[in-house]
CSV table of C-alpha atoms and ligand atoms in Angstrom, one decimal:
chain,number,residue,atom,x,y,z
A,1,MET,CA,-11.1,-6.0,14.4
A,2,LEU,CA,-14.3,-5.1,12.6
A,3,ALA,CA,-16.0,-7.9,10.9
A,4,HIS,CA,-16.7,-7.1,7.3
A,5,PRO,CA,-18.8,-8.7,4.5
A,6,TYR,CA,-15.9,-9.8,2.3
A,7,GLY,CA,-14.0,-11.7,4.9
A,8,ALA,CA,-10.6,-10.8,6.3
A,9,GLY,CA,-7.0,-11.6,5.5
A,10,ASP,CA,-4.6,-13.3,7.9
A,11,THR,CA,-2.7,-10.6,9.7
A,12,SER,CA,-1.1,-12.9,12.3
A,13,TRP,CA,2.4,-12.9,10.5
A,14,PHE,CA,2.1,-9.2,9.8
A,15,VAL,CA,1.7,-8.0,13.4
A,16,ARG,CA,4.7,-10.1,14.3
A,17,GLU,CA,7.1,-9.1,11.5
A,18,ARG,CA,6.5,-5.3,11.9
A,19,PHE,CA,8.9,-4.0,9.3
A,20,GLY,CA,8.7,-3.9,5.5
A,21,MET,CA,10.1,-2.3,2.4
A,22,PHE,CA,8.0,-0.2,0.0
A,23,ILE,CA,9.4,0.1,-3.5
A,24,HIS,CA,8.3,2.8,-6.0
A,25,TRP,CA,9.8,2.1,-9.4
A,26,GLY,CA,8.4,3.0,-12.8
A,27,LEU,CA,8.9,5.4,-15.7
A,28,TYR,CA,8.7,8.3,-13.3
A,29,SER,CA,12.1,7.1,-12.0
A,30,LEU,CA,13.6,8.5,-15.2
A,31,GLY,CA,11.9,11.9,-14.7
A,32,ALA,CA,13.5,11.7,-11.3
A,33,ARG,CA,11.4,14.5,-9.8
A,34,HIS,CA,8.5,12.7,-8.0
A,35,GLU,CA,6.2,10.0,-9.1
A,36,TRP,CA,3.4,12.5,-9.7
A,37,LEU,CA,5.3,14.5,-12.3
A,38,MET,CA,2.8,13.7,-15.0
A,39,ALA,CA,0.1,15.3,-13.0
A,40,ARG,CA,2.2,18.1,-11.4
A,41,GLU,CA,3.6,19.3,-14.7
A,42,LYS,CA,0.3,18.6,-16.6
A,43,ILE,CA,2.1,16.4,-19.1
A,44,PRO,CA,-0.4,14.7,-21.5
A,45,PRO,CA,-0.1,10.9,-21.1
A,46,ALA,CA,0.9,10.4,-24.7
A,47,VAL,CA,3.7,12.9,-24.4
A,48,TYR,CA,4.9,11.3,-21.1
A,49,ARG,CA,4.8,7.9,-22.7
A,50,GLN,CA,6.7,9.0,-25.7
A,51,ARG,CA,9.4,10.6,-23.6
A,52,TYR,CA,10.0,7.8,-21.0
A,53,PHE,CA,8.7,4.5,-22.3
A,54,PRO,CA,11.3,4.0,-25.0
A,55,ARG,CA,14.1,5.0,-22.6
A,56,PHE,CA,13.3,2.8,-19.6
A,57,ASP,CA,16.4,0.5,-19.7
A,58,PRO,CA,17.3,-0.6,-16.2
A,59,ASP,CA,20.6,-2.2,-17.2
A,60,LEU,CA,22.0,-2.3,-13.7
A,61,TYR,CA,18.9,-3.9,-12.2
A,62,ASP,CA,19.8,-6.8,-9.9
A,63,PRO,CA,16.8,-7.7,-7.7
A,64,ASN,CA,19.1,-9.9,-5.5
A,65,LEU,CA,20.9,-6.8,-4.4
A,66,TRP,CA,17.6,-5.1,-3.5
A,67,ALA,CA,16.4,-8.2,-1.6
A,68,ALA,CA,19.7,-8.5,0.2
A,69,ALA,CA,19.5,-4.8,1.2
A,70,ALA,CA,16.0,-5.3,2.6
A,71,ALA,CA,16.8,-8.5,4.4
A,72,GLY,CA,20.0,-6.9,5.8
A,73,ALA,CA,18.0,-4.0,7.2
A,74,GLY,CA,15.8,-6.5,9.0
A,75,MET,CA,12.8,-6.0,6.8
A,76,LYS,CA,10.4,-9.0,6.6
A,77,TYR,CA,8.1,-8.1,3.7
A,78,MET,CA,8.0,-5.9,0.7
A,79,VAL,CA,5.4,-4.1,-1.4
A,80,VAL,CA,6.3,-3.0,-4.9
A,81,THR,CA,4.4,-0.7,-7.3
A,82,ALA,CA,3.3,-3.3,-10.0
A,83,LYS,CA,1.5,-0.3,-11.5
A,84,HIS,CA,1.5,3.3,-10.2
A,85,HIS,CA,-0.8,6.2,-11.2
A,86,GLU,CA,1.1,6.7,-14.5
A,87,GLY,CA,-0.3,3.4,-15.8
A,88,PHE,CA,2.9,1.7,-16.8
A,89,CYS,CA,3.2,-1.9,-15.6
A,90,LEU,CA,6.4,-3.6,-14.3
A,91,PHE,CA,4.7,-7.0,-15.0
A,92,ASP,CA,3.9,-8.8,-18.2
A,93,SER,CA,0.1,-8.1,-18.4
A,94,ALA,CA,-1.9,-9.6,-21.3
A,95,HIS,CA,-4.3,-6.6,-21.0
A,96,THR,CA,-2.0,-3.7,-21.9
A,97,ASP,CA,1.0,-3.0,-24.1
A,98,TYR,CA,2.2,-0.3,-21.6
A,99,LYS,CA,4.5,-2.7,-19.8
A,100,ALA,CA,8.1,-3.5,-19.0
A,101,THR,CA,8.3,-6.3,-21.6
A,102,ASN,CA,7.7,-3.7,-24.4
A,103,SER,CA,10.2,-1.2,-23.0
A,104,PRO,CA,14.0,-1.5,-23.6
A,105,ALA,CA,14.0,-3.6,-20.5
A,106,LYS,CA,12.4,-6.3,-22.7
A,107,ARG,CA,11.4,-8.4,-19.7
A,108,ASP,CA,9.0,-8.9,-16.9
A,109,LEU,CA,10.7,-6.9,-14.0
A,110,LEU,CA,8.3,-7.9,-11.3
A,111,ARG,CA,8.7,-11.7,-11.3
A,112,PRO,CA,12.5,-11.8,-10.7
A,113,MET,CA,12.0,-9.2,-7.9
A,114,LEU,CA,9.3,-11.2,-6.1
A,115,ASP,CA,11.4,-14.3,-6.4
A,116,ALA,CA,14.6,-12.7,-5.2
A,117,PHE,CA,12.9,-11.3,-2.1
A,118,ARG,CA,11.2,-14.6,-1.3
A,119,SER,CA,14.5,-16.3,-1.6
A,120,HIS,CA,15.9,-13.9,1.0
A,121,GLY,CA,13.0,-14.8,3.4
A,122,VAL,CA,11.1,-11.6,2.7
A,123,ARG,CA,7.4,-11.9,1.9
A,124,ALA,CA,6.2,-10.4,-1.3
A,125,GLY,CA,3.4,-7.9,-1.8
A,126,CYS,CA,2.1,-5.7,-4.7
A,127,TYR,CA,0.9,-2.1,-4.7
A,128,TYR,CA,-1.7,-1.6,-7.4
A,129,SER,CA,-2.8,1.9,-8.3
A,130,LEU,CA,-6.6,2.4,-8.7
A,131,LEU,CA,-5.8,5.6,-10.5
A,132,ASP,CA,-4.5,5.2,-14.1
A,133,TRP,CA,-3.8,8.5,-15.9
A,134,SER,CA,-2.9,6.8,-19.1
A,135,HIS,CA,-5.8,4.3,-19.6
A,136,PRO,CA,-8.1,5.4,-22.4
A,137,ASP,CA,-11.2,4.5,-20.4
A,138,PHE,CA,-10.2,6.2,-17.2
A,139,ILE,CA,-12.6,9.2,-16.7
A,140,VAL,CA,-10.8,12.5,-16.5
A,141,ASP,CA,-12.0,14.3,-13.3
A,142,PRO,CA,-11.4,17.8,-12.0
A,143,HIS,CA,-9.4,16.7,-9.0
A,144,ILE,CA,-6.4,14.7,-9.8
A,145,GLY,CA,-4.3,13.9,-12.8
A,146,PRO,CA,-2.7,15.7,-15.8
A,147,TYR,CA,-6.0,17.0,-17.0
A,148,ALA,CA,-7.5,18.1,-13.7
A,149,HIS,CA,-6.9,21.8,-14.6
A,150,LEU,CA,-9.1,21.7,-17.7
A,151,SER,CA,-12.5,23.4,-18.1
A,152,ALA,CA,-15.6,21.3,-17.8
A,153,ASP,CA,-16.1,21.5,-21.6
A,154,GLU,CA,-12.5,20.4,-22.3
A,155,ARG,CA,-12.9,17.5,-20.0
A,156,ALA,CA,-16.2,16.5,-21.5
A,157,LYS,CA,-14.5,16.3,-24.9
A,158,LEU,CA,-11.7,14.2,-23.5
A,159,ASN,CA,-14.2,11.9,-21.8
A,160,ALA,CA,-16.3,11.2,-24.9
A,161,GLY,CA,-16.0,7.5,-25.6
A,162,ARG,CA,-14.4,6.7,-22.2
A,163,ASP,CA,-16.0,4.1,-20.2
A,164,GLN,CA,-15.1,3.7,-16.5
A,165,ARG,CA,-16.8,0.3,-16.4
A,166,ARG,CA,-14.3,-1.0,-18.9
A,167,TYR,CA,-11.5,0.4,-16.8
A,168,ALA,CA,-12.8,-1.3,-13.7
A,169,ALA,CA,-12.9,-4.6,-15.6
A,170,TYR,CA,-9.3,-4.0,-16.8
A,171,MET,CA,-8.2,-3.6,-13.1
A,172,ARG,CA,-9.9,-6.9,-12.2
A,173,ASN,CA,-8.1,-8.6,-15.1
A,174,GLN,CA,-4.7,-7.2,-14.0
A,175,VAL,CA,-5.2,-8.0,-10.3
A,176,ARG,CA,-6.2,-11.6,-11.3
A,177,GLU,CA,-3.0,-11.9,-13.3
A,178,LEU,CA,-1.0,-10.7,-10.3
A,179,LEU,CA,-2.7,-13.1,-8.0
A,180,THR,CA,-2.5,-16.1,-10.3
A,181,ASN,CA,0.8,-15.8,-12.2
A,182,TYR,CA,3.2,-14.5,-9.6
A,183,GLY,CA,3.3,-17.1,-6.8
A,184,ASP,CA,2.2,-16.3,-3.2
A,185,ILE,CA,1.3,-12.6,-3.0
A,186,ASP,CA,0.9,-11.8,0.7
A,187,VAL,CA,-0.1,-8.2,0.6
A,188,LEU,CA,-2.2,-6.3,-1.9
A,189,TRP,CA,-1.9,-2.5,-1.5
A,190,PHE,CA,-4.6,-0.6,-3.5
A,191,ASP,CA,-4.1,3.2,-3.9
A,192,PHE,CA,-6.3,5.2,-3.5
A,193,SER,CA,-9.9,6.6,-3.4
A,194,TYR,CA,-11.0,10.3,-3.4
A,195,PRO,CA,-14.8,10.2,-3.4
A,196,LYS,CA,-16.6,13.6,-3.4
A,197,ALA,CA,-20.2,14.3,-2.3
A,198,ASP,CA,-21.2,15.5,-5.8
A,199,GLY,CA,-19.8,12.3,-7.5
A,200,SER,CA,-17.0,14.2,-9.2
A,201,GLY,CA,-14.2,12.3,-7.4
A,202,LYS,CA,-13.5,8.5,-7.5
A,203,GLY,CA,-14.3,5.7,-5.1
A,204,ARG,CA,-16.1,2.5,-4.5
A,205,ALA,CA,-18.6,2.8,-7.5
A,206,ASP,CA,-15.9,4.0,-9.9
A,207,TRP,CA,-13.4,1.2,-9.1
A,208,GLU,CA,-16.3,-1.4,-8.7
A,209,SER,CA,-14.5,-2.1,-5.4
A,210,ASP,CA,-17.0,-4.7,-4.3
A,211,GLN,CA,-16.4,-6.9,-7.3
A,212,LEU,CA,-12.7,-6.3,-6.9
A,213,ILE,CA,-12.4,-7.4,-3.3
A,214,GLU,CA,-14.8,-10.3,-3.9
A,215,MET,CA,-12.5,-11.6,-6.6
A,216,VAL,CA,-9.4,-11.0,-4.5
A,217,ARG,CA,-10.8,-13.0,-1.5
A,218,LYS,CA,-11.9,-15.8,-3.8
A,219,LEU,CA,-8.4,-16.1,-5.3
A,220,ARG,CA,-6.5,-15.7,-2.1
A,221,PRO,CA,-8.6,-15.7,1.1
A,222,ASP,CA,-5.7,-14.9,3.4
A,223,ILE,CA,-4.2,-12.1,1.5
A,224,ILE,CA,-3.8,-8.8,3.4
A,225,VAL,CA,-5.6,-5.9,1.7
A,226,ASP,CA,-5.3,-2.3,2.7
A,227,ASP,CA,-8.0,0.2,3.5
A,228,ARG,CA,-8.1,2.4,0.4
A,229,LEU,CA,-10.9,0.8,-1.7
A,230,ASP,CA,-13.5,3.1,-0.1
A,231,ILE,CA,-15.7,0.3,1.3
A,232,PRO,CA,-16.5,0.9,4.9
A,233,GLY,CA,-15.1,-1.9,7.0
A,234,VAL,CA,-13.0,-3.4,4.2
A,235,GLY,CA,-9.3,-3.2,4.9
A,236,ASP,CA,-7.1,-5.6,7.0
A,237,ILE,CA,-4.6,-2.9,7.6
A,238,HIS,CA,-5.0,0.8,8.1
A,239,THR,CA,-2.4,2.9,6.4
A,240,PRO,CA,-1.5,6.4,7.8
A,241,GLU,CA,0.9,8.0,5.4
A,242,GLN,CA,3.5,10.7,5.9
A,243,PHE,CA,2.7,11.3,9.6
A,244,GLN,CA,3.0,9.3,12.8
A,245,PRO,CA,-0.2,8.7,14.8
A,246,ARG,CA,-0.1,9.8,18.5
A,247,GLN,CA,-1.5,6.5,19.7
A,248,TRP,CA,-2.4,2.9,18.5
A,249,TYR,CA,-4.4,3.7,15.4
A,250,ARG,CA,-8.1,3.4,15.8
A,251,HIS,CA,-11.1,2.9,13.5
A,252,GLY,CA,-14.6,3.4,14.9
A,253,GLY,CA,-13.0,3.7,18.3
A,254,GLN,CA,-11.3,0.2,18.1
A,255,LYS,CA,-7.6,-0.5,18.0
A,256,VAL,CA,-6.9,-1.8,14.5
A,257,VAL,CA,-3.9,-3.4,12.6
A,258,TRP,CA,-2.0,-0.5,11.2
A,259,GLU,CA,1.1,0.2,9.1
A,260,ALA,CA,2.6,3.7,8.6
A,261,CYS,CA,4.2,4.1,5.2
A,262,GLN,CA,7.0,6.6,5.2
A,263,THR,CA,9.7,7.9,2.8
A,264,LEU,CA,13.4,8.2,3.2
A,265,CYS,CA,13.4,11.6,1.6
A,266,TRP,CA,10.6,13.8,0.1
A,267,SER,CA,9.2,11.7,-2.6
A,268,TRP,CA,8.3,8.0,-3.2
A,269,GLY,CA,9.8,7.6,-6.7
A,270,TYR,CA,13.5,8.3,-7.2
A,271,ASP,CA,14.1,12.0,-7.0
A,272,ARG,CA,17.6,13.1,-8.1
A,273,ASP,CA,17.4,16.5,-6.3
A,274,ASP,CA,16.4,14.9,-3.0
A,275,ALA,CA,19.6,12.9,-3.3
A,276,LEU,CA,21.7,15.9,-4.3
A,277,LEU,CA,20.3,18.1,-1.6
A,278,ASP,CA,20.6,15.3,0.8
A,279,ARG,CA,17.1,15.7,2.0
A,280,TYR,CA,17.3,12.1,3.3
A,281,ARG,CA,16.1,11.5,6.8
A,282,SER,CA,18.9,10.4,9.1
A,283,SER,CA,19.3,6.8,10.2
A,284,ASP,CA,18.6,8.0,13.7
A,285,GLU,CA,15.2,9.5,12.7
A,286,LEU,CA,14.3,6.4,10.7
A,287,ILE,CA,15.1,4.0,13.6
A,288,ARG,CA,13.1,6.2,16.0
A,289,THR,CA,10.2,6.0,13.5
A,290,LEU,CA,10.3,2.2,13.5
A,291,ILE,CA,10.4,2.1,17.3
A,292,ASP,CA,7.5,4.6,17.4
A,293,CYS,CA,5.3,2.4,15.2
A,294,VAL,CA,5.9,-0.7,17.3
A,295,ALA,CA,5.5,1.1,20.6
A,296,LYS,CA,2.0,2.1,19.3
A,297,GLY,CA,1.2,-1.5,18.1
A,298,GLY,CA,1.9,-0.8,14.4
A,299,ASN,CA,4.2,-1.6,11.5
A,300,LEU,CA,6.5,0.5,9.4
A,301,LEU,CA,6.6,0.2,5.6
A,302,LEU,CA,9.7,2.2,4.6
A,303,ASN,CA,10.0,3.3,1.0
A,304,ILE,CA,12.9,3.3,-1.4
A,305,GLY,CA,12.8,4.7,-4.9
A,306,PRO,CA,15.4,2.9,-7.1
A,307,THR,CA,16.9,4.8,-10.1
A,308,GLY,CA,15.9,4.2,-13.7
A,309,ARG,CA,19.0,2.2,-14.2
A,310,GLY,CA,17.8,-0.2,-11.5
A,311,GLU,CA,20.0,0.8,-8.5
A,312,ILE,CA,19.2,1.8,-5.0
A,313,ASP,CA,21.2,5.0,-4.6
A,314,ALA,CA,24.1,5.3,-2.1
A,315,ARG,CA,22.3,7.4,0.5
A,316,ALA,CA,19.3,5.0,0.7
A,317,LEU,CA,21.7,2.1,0.9
A,318,SER,CA,23.6,3.7,3.8
A,319,ARG,CA,20.4,4.3,5.7
A,320,LEU,CA,19.4,0.6,5.2
A,321,ALA,CA,22.8,-0.5,6.3
A,322,ASP,CA,22.6,1.6,9.5
A,323,ILE,CA,19.1,0.3,10.2
A,324,GLY,CA,20.5,-3.2,9.6
A,325,THR,CA,23.3,-2.7,12.1
A,326,TRP,CA,20.8,-1.6,14.7
A,327,MET,CA,18.3,-4.3,13.9
A,328,ARG,CA,20.8,-7.1,14.1
A,329,ARG,CA,21.3,-6.3,17.8
A,330,HIS,CA,17.9,-4.9,18.5
A,331,GLY,CA,15.5,-6.9,16.4
A,332,ARG,CA,14.3,-8.6,19.6
A,333,SER,CA,12.7,-5.3,20.6
A,334,ILE,CA,10.8,-5.0,17.3
A,335,THR,CA,9.9,-8.4,15.9
A,336,GLY,CA,7.1,-10.1,17.9
A,337,CYS,CA,6.7,-6.9,19.9
A,338,THR,CA,3.8,-4.5,20.5
A,339,GLU,CA,2.6,-1.7,22.7
A,340,ALA,CA,3.4,-2.1,26.4
A,341,PRO,CA,0.7,-3.2,28.9
A,342,ALA,CA,-1.6,-0.3,29.9
A,343,ASP,CA,-0.4,-0.4,33.6
A,344,ILE,CA,3.2,0.5,32.6
A,345,PRO,CA,3.4,4.2,32.0
A,346,ARG,CA,5.8,5.6,29.4
A,347,PRO,CA,9.0,6.8,31.2
A,348,ASP,CA,10.5,10.2,30.3
A,349,GLY,CA,12.6,10.2,27.2
A,350,CYS,CA,11.8,6.6,26.3
A,351,ALA,CA,9.6,4.5,24.1
A,352,LEU,CA,8.4,1.0,25.3
A,353,THR,CA,7.7,-2.1,23.4
A,354,TRP,CA,6.7,-5.5,24.8
A,355,ASN,CA,6.9,-9.1,23.8
A,356,PRO,CA,3.9,-10.8,25.4
A,357,GLU,CA,5.3,-14.3,24.8
A,358,THR,CA,8.7,-13.9,26.4
A,359,ARG,CA,7.3,-11.3,28.9
A,360,ARG,CA,10.2,-9.0,28.1
A,361,LEU,CA,9.8,-5.2,28.2
A,362,TYR,CA,12.0,-3.1,26.0
A,363,VAL,CA,12.9,0.4,27.1
A,364,HIS,CA,14.2,2.4,24.1
A,365,VAL,CA,16.3,5.2,25.5
A,366,LEU,CA,15.7,8.1,23.2
A,367,SER,CA,17.3,10.7,25.5
A,368,TRP,CA,20.1,9.5,27.7
A,369,PRO,CA,19.2,10.1,31.4
A,370,TYR,CA,21.3,11.7,34.1
A,371,ARG,CA,22.8,8.7,35.8
A,372,ILE,CA,19.5,7.1,36.9
A,373,LEU,CA,16.6,6.0,34.7
A,374,HIS,CA,13.3,6.1,36.5
A,375,LEU,CA,10.7,3.6,35.3
A,376,PRO,CA,7.2,4.2,36.8
A,377,GLY,CA,5.0,1.2,37.4
A,378,LEU,CA,7.8,-1.3,37.5
A,379,ALA,CA,9.1,-1.4,41.1
A,380,GLY,CA,9.2,-5.0,42.2
A,381,ARG,CA,8.2,-6.4,38.9
A,382,VAL,CA,11.6,-6.9,37.2
A,383,GLU,CA,13.8,-9.9,37.6
A,384,TYR,CA,16.8,-8.8,35.6
A,385,ALA,CA,17.8,-5.9,33.4
A,386,GLN,CA,20.4,-5.6,30.6
A,387,LEU,CA,21.5,-3.4,27.7
A,388,LEU,CA,20.3,-5.3,24.7
A,389,HIS,CA,23.2,-4.6,22.3
A,390,ASP,CA,25.9,-6.1,24.4
A,391,SER,CA,23.9,-7.9,27.1
A,392,SER,CA,25.7,-6.0,29.9
A,393,GLU,CA,23.8,-6.1,33.2
A,394,VAL,CA,22.1,-2.9,34.3
A,395,LEU,CA,21.8,-2.8,38.1
A,396,MET,CA,18.6,-1.8,39.9
A,397,GLN,CA,18.9,0.8,42.5
A,398,GLY,CA,18.0,-0.5,46.0
A,399,LEU,CA,14.6,0.7,47.1
A,400,GLU,CA,15.8,1.5,50.6
A,401,GLN,CA,18.7,3.8,49.6
A,402,TRP,CA,17.0,5.6,46.9
A,403,GLN,CA,13.3,5.8,47.3
A,404,GLU,CA,13.2,6.1,51.1
A,405,ARG,CA,15.3,9.3,50.9
A,406,HIS,CA,14.1,11.1,47.8
A,407,ASN,CA,10.7,9.7,47.0
A,408,GLU,CA,7.8,12.0,46.7
A,409,ASN,CA,9.7,15.3,46.7
A,410,ALA,CA,11.4,14.3,43.4
A,411,GLY,CA,8.3,12.7,42.0
A,412,ILE,CA,9.8,9.3,42.5
A,413,GLY,CA,7.1,7.3,44.2
A,414,ARG,CA,7.2,3.7,45.5
A,415,ASP,CA,6.0,2.4,42.2
A,416,VAL,CA,9.2,3.6,40.4
A,417,LEU,CA,12.0,1.3,39.5
A,418,SER,CA,15.3,3.1,39.2
A,419,LEU,CA,18.1,1.8,37.1
A,420,LYS,CA,21.8,2.7,37.4
A,421,MET,CA,22.8,3.7,34.0
A,422,PRO,CA,26.3,4.0,32.4
A,423,PRO,CA,27.3,7.6,32.6
A,424,ASN,CA,27.3,8.1,28.9
A,425,GLN,CA,25.3,6.8,26.0
A,426,PRO,CA,27.1,3.9,24.3
A,427,LYS,CA,28.8,5.6,21.3
A,428,ASP,CA,28.2,3.0,18.6
A,429,VAL,CA,24.5,2.5,19.2
A,430,ILE,CA,21.9,4.8,17.6
A,431,VAL,CA,19.2,4.0,20.1
A,432,PRO,CA,20.2,2.0,23.1
A,433,VAL,CA,17.6,-0.4,24.5
A,434,ILE,CA,17.3,-1.9,27.9
A,435,GLU,CA,15.8,-5.4,28.1
A,436,LEU,CA,13.8,-6.0,31.2
A,437,PHE,CA,12.8,-9.6,32.2
A,438,LEU,CA,9.5,-9.3,34.0
A,439,LYS,CA,8.5,-11.6,36.8
A,440,GLU,CA,5.6,-14.0,36.2
B,501,LIG,C1,0.0,8.6,-2.2
B,501,LIG,C2,0.6,8.9,-3.5
B,501,LIG,C3,1.6,8.0,-4.0
B,501,LIG,C4,2.2,7.0,-3.1
B,501,LIG,C5,1.4,6.6,-2.0
B,501,LIG,C6,2.0,5.7,-1.0
B,501,LIG,O1,-1.2,8.0,-2.2
B,501,LIG,O2,-0.4,9.1,-4.5
B,501,LIG,O3,2.4,8.5,-5.0
B,501,LIG,O4,2.4,5.8,-3.9
B,501,LIG,O5,0.9,7.7,-1.4
B,501,LIG,O6,1.2,5.5,0.1
């Protein structure tokens, strides 16, 4: 970990828990065609507000159901959009009238959510957008937002009277509210910076990121903050988005604490046509993604976009249920686990995770082998092997019968441990896992 001037959060729980739920919910859930619709369709913020704000009425919202779905899926923390780029706030902020309490919802939607998740044993975190396309002091820039396409002159007119300093103060005020009025917030997820060499983008100076992080650390020294404030070295977690790294994520050449954030379908906010077209990722893909994160020493923050009425749609629920079925039997290969030791090479068609405390190695069999599973680097190091989902013993092939005869010609050297696998992949297990108990 890189030391940085503003201190660091406590990531000890984070690297153990490994799996969280991201929630994107706001007025864009009504548009139901991506949370960037204001920018994508160049809708002036006032028009957007008039169209959606008076109609945001999540009458079916029951945060207990959301929390149960997350806990059931084996998720151990959550991060919810307290405010996204549109500027609307799910919480009852004293610094704006663009908030849930003034919508037909007529109540603070954040508080009961955080409470519900905590009561299900899921830690609570907030996403807070640095961008705010509706705030009257937010400087209109040529890169991002509903006015990015305008000419320099038109932008200059819109920017007359705007004061980015006042906007930065507004953000500090709101973040202070989140950190003082909503109980223990464990993660603060700022999003995002886009600095440009000529100063036309937005970053550290525009957000007054230094003051922001100083305040956050003073209020909650242990809180985990992400890496999007545009201050080099500030960020307890690194956050690759919409792709999987090929290795343990690095920063300045060093392995860092990291969390991939990924979507179930093609957008973060509820997207009706994603659901209609069934552009949802399969449960199989999602479970593999979780395994891939942990095998590379990282976390997965998996996103859901509830509907404007406050429900998690059926396809998302079915994915969460499948993940939960898998996690109930295989949570041991995820929670508390990390990348395997460097002297254990990755076997063909498998992903490895390792629990350093119990000294158990988990072989996730992504592609079922032909009778024998060859594990390089493990000969003589394993005491016992079993399939994790039903704790059925897996026999180790005797060295003498196997390796003496085939060995080098088949690429099976003396370092290889060969397991006698059942002839077919167990039918009811999405990704079977072999648990290996290593000798001291
Ligand atoms: C991007 C998008 C945003 C989403 C975020 C999640 O930065 O702006 O819509 O909330 O990714 O990581």
